[in-house]
Coordinates of C-alpha atoms in Angstrom, one line a residue:
M1057 CA 166.9 119.1 -20.4
P1058 CA 166.9 116.0 -22.6
T1059 CA 163.8 115.4 -24.7
K1060 CA 161.4 112.5 -24.7
E1061 CA 163.1 111.3 -27.9
Q1062 CA 166.6 111.6 -26.4
H1063 CA 165.6 109.6 -23.3
L1064 CA 164.0 106.9 -25.5
Q1065 CA 167.1 106.6 -27.6
Q1066 CA 169.3 106.3 -24.6
A1067 CA 167.0 103.7 -23.1
Q1068 CA 167.2 101.7 -26.3
H1069 CA 171.0 102.1 -26.4
N1070 CA 171.4 100.8 -22.9
E1071 CA 169.0 97.9 -23.6
A1072 CA 171.1 96.9 -26.7
Y1073 CA 174.2 97.0 -24.5
L1074 CA 172.5 94.7 -22.0
A1075 CA 171.7 92.2 -24.7
T1076 CA 175.5 91.8 -25.5
F1077 CA 176.3 90.1 -22.2
D1078 CA 177.1 86.4 -22.2
L1079 CA 175.1 85.5 -19.1
A1080 CA 176.8 82.2 -18.7
Q1081 CA 180.4 83.4 -18.9
S1082 CA 180.7 87.2 -18.5
P1083 CA 182.6 88.3 -15.4
Y1084 CA 180.9 91.7 -15.8
L1085 CA 177.3 91.0 -14.9
D1086 CA 177.4 93.8 -12.4
W1087 CA 177.5 96.1 -15.4
A1088 CA 174.5 94.2 -16.9
A1089 CA 172.6 95.0 -13.7
T1090 CA 173.5 98.6 -14.1
A1091 CA 172.6 98.7 -17.8
A1092 CA 169.2 97.2 -17.0
F1093 CA 168.6 99.9 -14.4
Y1094 CA 169.7 102.8 -16.6
S1095 CA 167.6 101.5 -19.5
A1096 CA 164.6 101.5 -17.3
L1097 CA 165.4 104.9 -15.9
H1098 CA 165.6 106.5 -19.3
Y1099 CA 162.3 104.8 -20.4
L1100 CA 160.7 106.4 -17.3
R1101 CA 162.3 109.7 -17.9
A1102 CA 161.0 109.7 -21.5
L1103 CA 157.5 109.2 -20.2
M1104 CA 158.0 112.0 -17.6
A1105 CA 159.3 114.3 -20.4
R1106 CA 156.2 113.5 -22.4
Y1107 CA 154.1 114.8 -19.5
G1108 CA 156.3 117.8 -18.9
Y1109 CA 157.9 116.5 -15.7
T1110 CA 161.6 117.3 -16.4
N1111 CA 162.8 118.7 -13.1
I1112 CA 164.6 115.6 -12.0
S1113 CA 168.1 116.1 -10.5
G1114 CA 168.4 112.9 -8.4
Y1115 CA 166.9 109.7 -7.3
G1116 CA 164.7 111.5 -4.7
D1117 CA 163.0 113.4 -7.6
M1118 CA 162.4 110.1 -9.4
D1119 CA 160.7 108.7 -6.3
K1120 CA 158.5 111.8 -6.0
A1121 CA 157.5 111.5 -9.6
F1122 CA 155.8 108.2 -8.8
E1123 CA 153.7 110.1 -6.3
R1124 CA 153.0 113.1 -8.4
L1125 CA 152.6 112.0 -12.0
S1126 CA 149.2 110.4 -12.5
V1127 CA 150.3 108.0 -15.2
L1128 CA 152.9 106.6 -12.8
K1129 CA 150.5 106.5 -9.8
S1130 CA 148.3 104.1 -11.7
S1131 CA 150.9 101.3 -11.7
T1132 CA 152.5 100.1 -8.5
D1133 CA 154.1 97.3 -10.5
V1134 CA 156.2 99.8 -12.4
H1135 CA 157.4 101.4 -9.2
D1136 CA 158.2 98.0 -7.7
S1137 CA 160.2 97.1 -10.8
Y1138 CA 162.0 100.5 -10.7
R1139 CA 162.9 100.0 -7.0
Q1140 CA 164.2 96.5 -7.6
L1141 CA 166.4 97.6 -10.5
K1142 CA 167.6 100.7 -8.6
D1143 CA 168.4 98.7 -5.4
D1144 CA 170.2 95.9 -7.3
S1145 CA 172.1 98.2 -9.5
R1146 CA 173.3 100.1 -6.4
S1147 CA 174.3 96.9 -4.7
A1148 CA 176.3 95.9 -7.7
R1149 CA 178.0 99.3 -7.9
Y1150 CA 178.7 99.9 -4.3
D1151 CA 178.3 96.7 -2.2
M1152 CA 180.2 94.5 -4.6
W1153 CA 177.2 92.2 -5.3
K1154 CA 178.0 89.8 -8.1
P1155 CA 174.8 89.0 -9.9
T1156 CA 174.4 85.6 -11.6
G1157 CA 173.1 85.1 -15.1
A1158 CA 169.7 84.2 -13.6
D1159 CA 169.7 87.5 -11.6
V1160 CA 170.4 89.4 -14.8
V1161 CA 167.5 87.6 -16.5
D1162 CA 165.2 88.7 -13.6
L1163 CA 166.4 92.3 -13.8
R1164 CA 166.0 92.3 -17.6
D1165 CA 162.4 91.1 -17.1
E1166 CA 161.8 94.0 -14.6
M1167 CA 163.2 96.4 -17.2
V1168 CA 161.0 95.0 -19.9
K1169 CA 157.9 95.5 -17.6
I1170 CA 158.8 99.2 -17.4
R1171 CA 159.5 99.4 -21.2
D1172 CA 156.2 97.7 -22.0
F1173 CA 154.4 100.1 -19.7
V1174 CA 156.1 103.3 -21.0
V1175 CA 156.3 102.8 -24.8
P1176 CA 152.6 102.7 -25.5
R1177 CA 152.1 105.9 -23.4
L1178 CA 154.7 107.9 -25.3

């Protein structure tokens, strides 16, 4: 299982990739939506690893973590942000949704909410 530090590094790596997109001109904003989601996912997994919750093999396990891990139970906003990122990323990957630059800004804001919740708790 990856460590808290490894998840944190991957989250930061994905976030740096997200920052490279030209939101006004890039034809690849579907990948920006995906980068925002995976950055948030790794921030959350770093937090879970910090609390010893590492048995995550799928999205269902992530959803259960929000019910089981007390630090996550305390913030419905984090769960709402995660769900938005997950759903929009999935729509971009599988339903051919083409996010706009404004959509990516909104998704980045959701990812930042998660990052700002997680990092002080690590």
